[in-house]
């Protein structure tokens, strides 16, 4: 039985992780060497210099590629370095189409770095297929999708977009940022995407202690070119980070199951809560794209946004009253995190656009962790009640 036939959790633990052939150590040794001995000039074991290739990094790349149902994986020092390397596949004069509410760092790179190198980007509502078709030009070389998006959990149909794009020009590279779902819940390569990106810093490492990214692909030419860029630019992760992230990967399946179980319980509780106006979670039947979520994803993940009743003061009181949730940016770790997009992750988005995207003063993003379900729900409940008391008091004082 070949490795590809094994289920997800088995591949997560075994692919790229053969016991050490010399010592028998069950966990492959962390390979810190910068350089590798050659038996004669130019004769080596496949490793020459650690920027170009490192055994710990290689093992990790193989594991994640397998989980994303891809042949090749190329790891970088961050999710953002992965994005930059992919855009480096292009040249001056090329055109990119990106989903409009793309991750802020991707938006920043495309609109403030890539543009200075002559690469122009159109940010559009990619789910509008007529708009997508009319935006594709003869120099369009790459489409950047993220699904679900941040913080309002909008989704796009990856397969439908691939079909539309490839029917116009088969050479256009379709990239999907899969960070919010992780390979456990969504595999863009199986829907025809050319490259799938994950910020390892989130679910894949899962312990909020590594910054790293990876691109995976089935396309041999793209793989070769990305390896060339990885080696040329040198934005590689350290072996130690690869070792830690590899350890994280082994529990990705069990973590994601618990993340989702908690998130679904939290979403249902909040949807019925009198102090909550709206809950954006793909696993709820009330989510406008719940059917697409069921078709495209193997689960619904653990990211959600909620709109609470009140104003900015209510939001601040709510966030400061939470005891289990930590007020912090980022997501995907074992611990519950919360944040206020309008003043934190999305502060750089112009106010008009924030309003258009529904990022108001009371929109709060939650990354539901894997603590006890009941503790998480009780924490949210007590904080909502405290926040509401504060807004009631203020209201009375104003009378
Ligand atoms: C965090 C994140 C990134 C960037 O990854 P870093 O590892 O922080 O550079 C890209 N896309 C999404 C969706 C993210 O959440």
Short mmCIF file of N, CA and C in Angstrom, two decimals, residues 148-155 179-181 185 203 256 258-273 276-287 297 299-308 318-319 322 325-326 328 330-333 335-341 345-346 358-359 362-370 373 376-377 380 384:
data_model
loop_
_atom_site.label_atom_id
_atom_site.label_comp_id
_atom_site.label_asym_id
_atom_site.label_seq_id
_atom_site.Cartn_x
_atom_site.Cartn_y
_atom_site.Cartn_z
N UNK A 148 -12.41 30.40 3.15
CA UNK A 148 -13.23 31.58 3.40
C UNK A 148 -12.34 32.79 3.68
N UNK A 149 -12.94 33.99 3.51
CA UNK A 149 -12.16 35.21 3.73
C UNK A 149 -12.36 35.73 5.15
N UNK A 150 -11.63 36.72 5.44
CA UNK A 150 -11.39 37.24 6.75
C UNK A 150 -11.86 38.69 6.80
N UNK A 151 -12.67 39.15 7.72
CA UNK A 151 -13.25 38.41 8.85
C UNK A 151 -14.69 37.96 8.62
N UNK A 152 -15.28 38.19 7.43
CA UNK A 152 -16.72 37.93 7.31
C UNK A 152 -17.04 36.54 6.77
N UNK A 153 -16.03 35.71 6.61
CA UNK A 153 -16.22 34.30 6.26
C UNK A 153 -17.00 34.11 4.95
N UNK A 154 -16.64 34.93 3.95
CA UNK A 154 -17.24 34.74 2.63
C UNK A 154 -16.48 33.65 1.91
N UNK A 155 -17.18 32.89 1.06
CA UNK A 155 -16.53 31.81 0.34
C UNK A 155 -16.66 31.98 -1.17
N UNK A 179 -5.25 28.94 4.36
CA UNK A 179 -4.88 29.05 5.77
C UNK A 179 -6.05 28.86 6.74
N UNK A 180 -7.22 29.42 6.43
CA UNK A 180 -8.33 29.38 7.38
C UNK A 180 -8.91 27.97 7.56
N UNK A 181 -8.78 27.13 6.56
CA UNK A 181 -9.36 25.78 6.67
C UNK A 181 -8.31 24.73 7.03
N UNK A 185 -9.52 20.36 6.28
CA UNK A 185 -10.90 20.64 5.88
C UNK A 185 -11.07 21.02 4.41
N UNK A 203 -3.05 27.04 11.70
CA UNK A 203 -3.45 25.70 12.15
C UNK A 203 -2.36 24.63 12.00
N UNK A 256 -8.03 19.63 14.68
CA UNK A 256 -9.08 20.22 13.84
C UNK A 256 -10.45 19.67 14.21
N UNK A 258 -11.45 18.75 17.17
CA UNK A 258 -11.89 19.39 18.42
C UNK A 258 -12.19 20.88 18.19
N UNK A 259 -11.34 21.53 17.35
CA UNK A 259 -11.60 22.94 16.99
C UNK A 259 -13.01 23.07 16.43
N UNK A 260 -13.34 22.17 15.50
CA UNK A 260 -14.63 22.28 14.84
C UNK A 260 -15.79 21.98 15.78
N UNK A 261 -15.61 20.98 16.62
CA UNK A 261 -16.67 20.61 17.58
C UNK A 261 -16.96 21.82 18.48
N UNK A 262 -15.89 22.45 18.98
CA UNK A 262 -16.08 23.63 19.84
C UNK A 262 -16.72 24.78 19.07
N UNK A 263 -16.22 25.01 17.84
CA UNK A 263 -16.71 26.15 17.06
C UNK A 263 -18.19 26.01 16.75
N UNK A 264 -18.61 24.82 16.39
CA UNK A 264 -20.01 24.61 16.06
C UNK A 264 -20.89 24.86 17.29
N UNK A 265 -20.44 24.38 18.45
CA UNK A 265 -21.21 24.59 19.69
C UNK A 265 -21.26 26.08 20.03
N UNK A 266 -20.13 26.76 19.88
CA UNK A 266 -20.06 28.20 20.17
C UNK A 266 -20.96 28.97 19.21
N UNK A 267 -20.89 28.63 17.92
CA UNK A 267 -21.68 29.36 16.91
C UNK A 267 -23.17 29.21 17.19
N UNK A 268 -23.59 28.00 17.53
CA UNK A 268 -25.02 27.78 17.81
C UNK A 268 -25.45 28.53 19.07
N UNK A 269 -24.59 28.51 20.09
CA UNK A 269 -24.90 29.22 21.33
C UNK A 269 -25.03 30.72 21.06
N UNK A 270 -24.08 31.27 20.31
CA UNK A 270 -24.09 32.72 20.07
C UNK A 270 -25.24 33.14 19.16
N UNK A 271 -25.57 32.27 18.20
CA UNK A 271 -26.66 32.61 17.28
C UNK A 271 -27.97 32.79 18.05
N UNK A 272 -28.13 32.04 19.13
CA UNK A 272 -29.36 32.12 19.92
C UNK A 272 -29.26 33.14 21.06
N UNK A 273 -28.11 33.80 21.18
CA UNK A 273 -27.88 34.69 22.32
C UNK A 273 -28.55 36.05 22.08
N UNK A 276 -26.33 39.03 20.88
CA UNK A 276 -25.55 38.89 19.65
C UNK A 276 -26.47 39.12 18.46
N UNK A 277 -26.03 40.00 17.55
CA UNK A 277 -26.86 40.32 16.38
C UNK A 277 -26.67 39.32 15.26
N UNK A 278 -25.40 38.96 15.02
CA UNK A 278 -25.13 38.08 13.88
C UNK A 278 -23.93 37.20 14.16
N UNK A 279 -23.96 36.00 13.60
CA UNK A 279 -22.81 35.09 13.69
C UNK A 279 -22.45 34.67 12.26
N UNK A 280 -21.20 34.85 11.90
CA UNK A 280 -20.73 34.44 10.57
C UNK A 280 -19.88 33.20 10.73
N UNK A 281 -20.46 32.05 10.46
CA UNK A 281 -19.73 30.78 10.57
C UNK A 281 -20.28 29.84 9.48
N UNK A 282 -19.42 29.31 8.63
CA UNK A 282 -19.90 28.52 7.49
C UNK A 282 -20.69 27.27 7.90
N UNK A 283 -20.50 26.83 9.14
CA UNK A 283 -21.19 25.62 9.61
C UNK A 283 -22.64 25.86 10.03
N UNK A 284 -23.05 27.12 10.09
CA UNK A 284 -24.44 27.41 10.46
C UNK A 284 -25.32 27.39 9.21
N UNK A 285 -26.52 26.84 9.35
CA UNK A 285 -27.43 26.82 8.20
C UNK A 285 -27.79 28.24 7.76
N UNK A 286 -27.68 29.19 8.71
CA UNK A 286 -28.02 30.58 8.38
C UNK A 286 -26.93 31.25 7.53
N UNK A 287 -25.75 30.60 7.41
CA UNK A 287 -24.69 31.21 6.58
C UNK A 287 -25.14 31.16 5.12
N UNK A 297 -15.86 21.92 1.40
CA UNK A 297 -15.03 21.69 2.58
C UNK A 297 -15.46 20.40 3.27
N UNK A 299 -15.39 20.11 6.43
CA UNK A 299 -15.81 20.55 7.75
C UNK A 299 -15.82 22.06 7.69
N UNK A 300 -16.07 22.72 8.80
CA UNK A 300 -16.30 24.16 8.75
C UNK A 300 -15.24 24.98 9.48
N UNK A 301 -14.23 24.31 10.04
CA UNK A 301 -13.17 25.05 10.71
C UNK A 301 -13.62 25.66 12.02
N UNK A 302 -12.82 26.59 12.52
CA UNK A 302 -13.10 27.16 13.84
C UNK A 302 -12.92 28.67 13.87
N UNK A 303 -12.99 29.30 12.70
CA UNK A 303 -12.92 30.75 12.64
C UNK A 303 -14.33 31.28 12.47
N UNK A 304 -14.67 32.31 13.23
CA UNK A 304 -15.98 32.93 13.05
C UNK A 304 -15.91 34.39 13.46
N UNK A 305 -16.87 35.15 12.98
CA UNK A 305 -17.00 36.53 13.43
C UNK A 305 -18.40 36.73 13.95
N UNK A 306 -18.53 37.59 14.96
CA UNK A 306 -19.86 37.86 15.53
C UNK A 306 -20.05 39.37 15.59
N UNK A 307 -21.31 39.79 15.42
CA UNK A 307 -21.63 41.19 15.60
C UNK A 307 -22.46 41.29 16.88
N UNK A 308 -21.90 41.99 17.86
CA UNK A 308 -22.64 42.07 19.13
C UNK A 308 -23.49 43.34 19.15
N UNK A 318 -16.46 43.88 26.26
CA UNK A 318 -16.59 42.44 25.99
C UNK A 318 -15.20 41.80 25.91
N UNK A 319 -14.34 42.41 25.11
CA UNK A 319 -13.01 41.82 24.88
C UNK A 319 -12.18 41.80 26.16
N UNK A 322 -13.30 38.90 28.74
CA UNK A 322 -13.08 37.48 28.45
C UNK A 322 -11.89 36.96 29.26
N UNK A 325 -10.46 33.51 26.35
CA UNK A 325 -10.00 34.10 25.08
C UNK A 325 -8.94 35.15 25.36
N UNK A 326 -7.84 35.09 24.64
CA UNK A 326 -6.80 36.11 24.73
C UNK A 326 -7.02 37.12 23.61
N UNK A 328 -5.77 39.04 20.97
CA UNK A 328 -4.54 39.02 20.18
C UNK A 328 -4.87 38.76 18.72
N UNK A 330 -3.81 37.04 14.98
CA UNK A 330 -3.50 35.66 14.61
C UNK A 330 -4.63 34.70 14.98
N UNK A 331 -4.42 33.44 14.67
CA UNK A 331 -5.49 32.45 14.74
C UNK A 331 -4.89 31.05 14.61
N UNK A 332 -5.75 30.06 14.85
CA UNK A 332 -5.35 28.69 14.52
C UNK A 332 -4.54 27.97 15.58
N UNK A 333 -4.30 28.60 16.72
CA UNK A 333 -3.57 27.91 17.77
C UNK A 333 -4.54 27.15 18.67
N UNK A 335 -5.19 27.64 21.64
CA UNK A 335 -5.88 28.50 22.59
C UNK A 335 -6.88 29.41 21.88
N UNK A 336 -7.95 29.78 22.58
CA UNK A 336 -8.94 30.69 22.02
C UNK A 336 -8.34 32.10 21.91
N UNK A 337 -8.51 32.73 20.75
CA UNK A 337 -8.08 34.11 20.56
C UNK A 337 -9.26 34.93 20.06
N UNK A 338 -9.26 36.21 20.43
CA UNK A 338 -10.29 37.11 19.91
C UNK A 338 -9.63 38.41 19.49
N UNK A 339 -10.28 39.12 18.58
CA UNK A 339 -9.72 40.41 18.15
C UNK A 339 -10.82 41.28 17.56
N UNK A 340 -10.54 42.57 17.50
CA UNK A 340 -11.47 43.55 16.96
C UNK A 340 -10.91 44.05 15.62
N UNK A 341 -11.37 43.46 14.50
CA UNK A 341 -10.77 43.78 13.19
C UNK A 341 -10.69 45.27 12.89
N UNK A 345 -6.58 43.87 13.08
CA UNK A 345 -6.13 43.30 11.79
C UNK A 345 -6.52 44.13 10.57
N UNK A 346 -7.65 44.86 10.63
CA UNK A 346 -8.12 45.57 9.45
C UNK A 346 -8.08 47.09 9.60
N UNK A 358 -18.45 45.28 5.85
CA UNK A 358 -19.19 44.95 7.08
C UNK A 358 -18.33 44.89 8.32
N UNK A 359 -17.15 45.53 8.26
CA UNK A 359 -16.25 45.53 9.41
C UNK A 359 -16.57 46.73 10.30
N UNK A 362 -18.54 46.75 16.10
CA UNK A 362 -19.00 45.66 16.96
C UNK A 362 -18.78 44.29 16.31
N UNK A 363 -18.00 44.27 15.24
CA UNK A 363 -17.68 42.98 14.61
C UNK A 363 -16.42 42.42 15.28
N UNK A 364 -16.57 41.25 15.88
CA UNK A 364 -15.46 40.64 16.64
C UNK A 364 -15.12 39.29 16.03
N UNK A 365 -13.80 39.07 15.84
CA UNK A 365 -13.39 37.79 15.25
C UNK A 365 -12.92 36.83 16.35
N UNK A 366 -13.39 35.60 16.27
CA UNK A 366 -13.00 34.59 17.24
C UNK A 366 -12.25 33.46 16.56
N UNK A 367 -11.14 33.04 17.16
CA UNK A 367 -10.47 31.81 16.74
C UNK A 367 -10.71 30.85 17.90
N UNK A 368 -11.61 29.90 17.67
CA UNK A 368 -12.02 29.02 18.76
C UNK A 368 -10.97 27.93 18.97
N UNK A 369 -10.49 27.83 20.18
CA UNK A 369 -9.43 26.87 20.50
C UNK A 369 -9.95 25.50 20.85
N UNK A 370 -9.10 24.71 21.50
CA UNK A 370 -9.51 23.33 21.81
C UNK A 370 -9.63 23.10 23.32
N UNK A 373 -15.31 22.69 25.78
CA UNK A 373 -16.41 23.41 25.12
C UNK A 373 -17.19 24.29 26.11
N UNK A 376 -15.54 27.48 27.29
CA UNK A 376 -15.49 28.52 26.25
C UNK A 376 -16.84 29.24 26.18
N UNK A 377 -17.90 28.46 26.18
CA UNK A 377 -19.25 29.04 26.07
C UNK A 377 -19.55 29.92 27.30
N UNK A 380 -17.74 33.29 27.06
CA UNK A 380 -18.38 34.24 26.13
C UNK A 380 -19.65 34.82 26.76
N UNK A 384 -20.34 38.78 27.53
CA UNK A 384 -21.44 39.47 26.84
C UNK A 384 -22.32 40.19 27.86
#
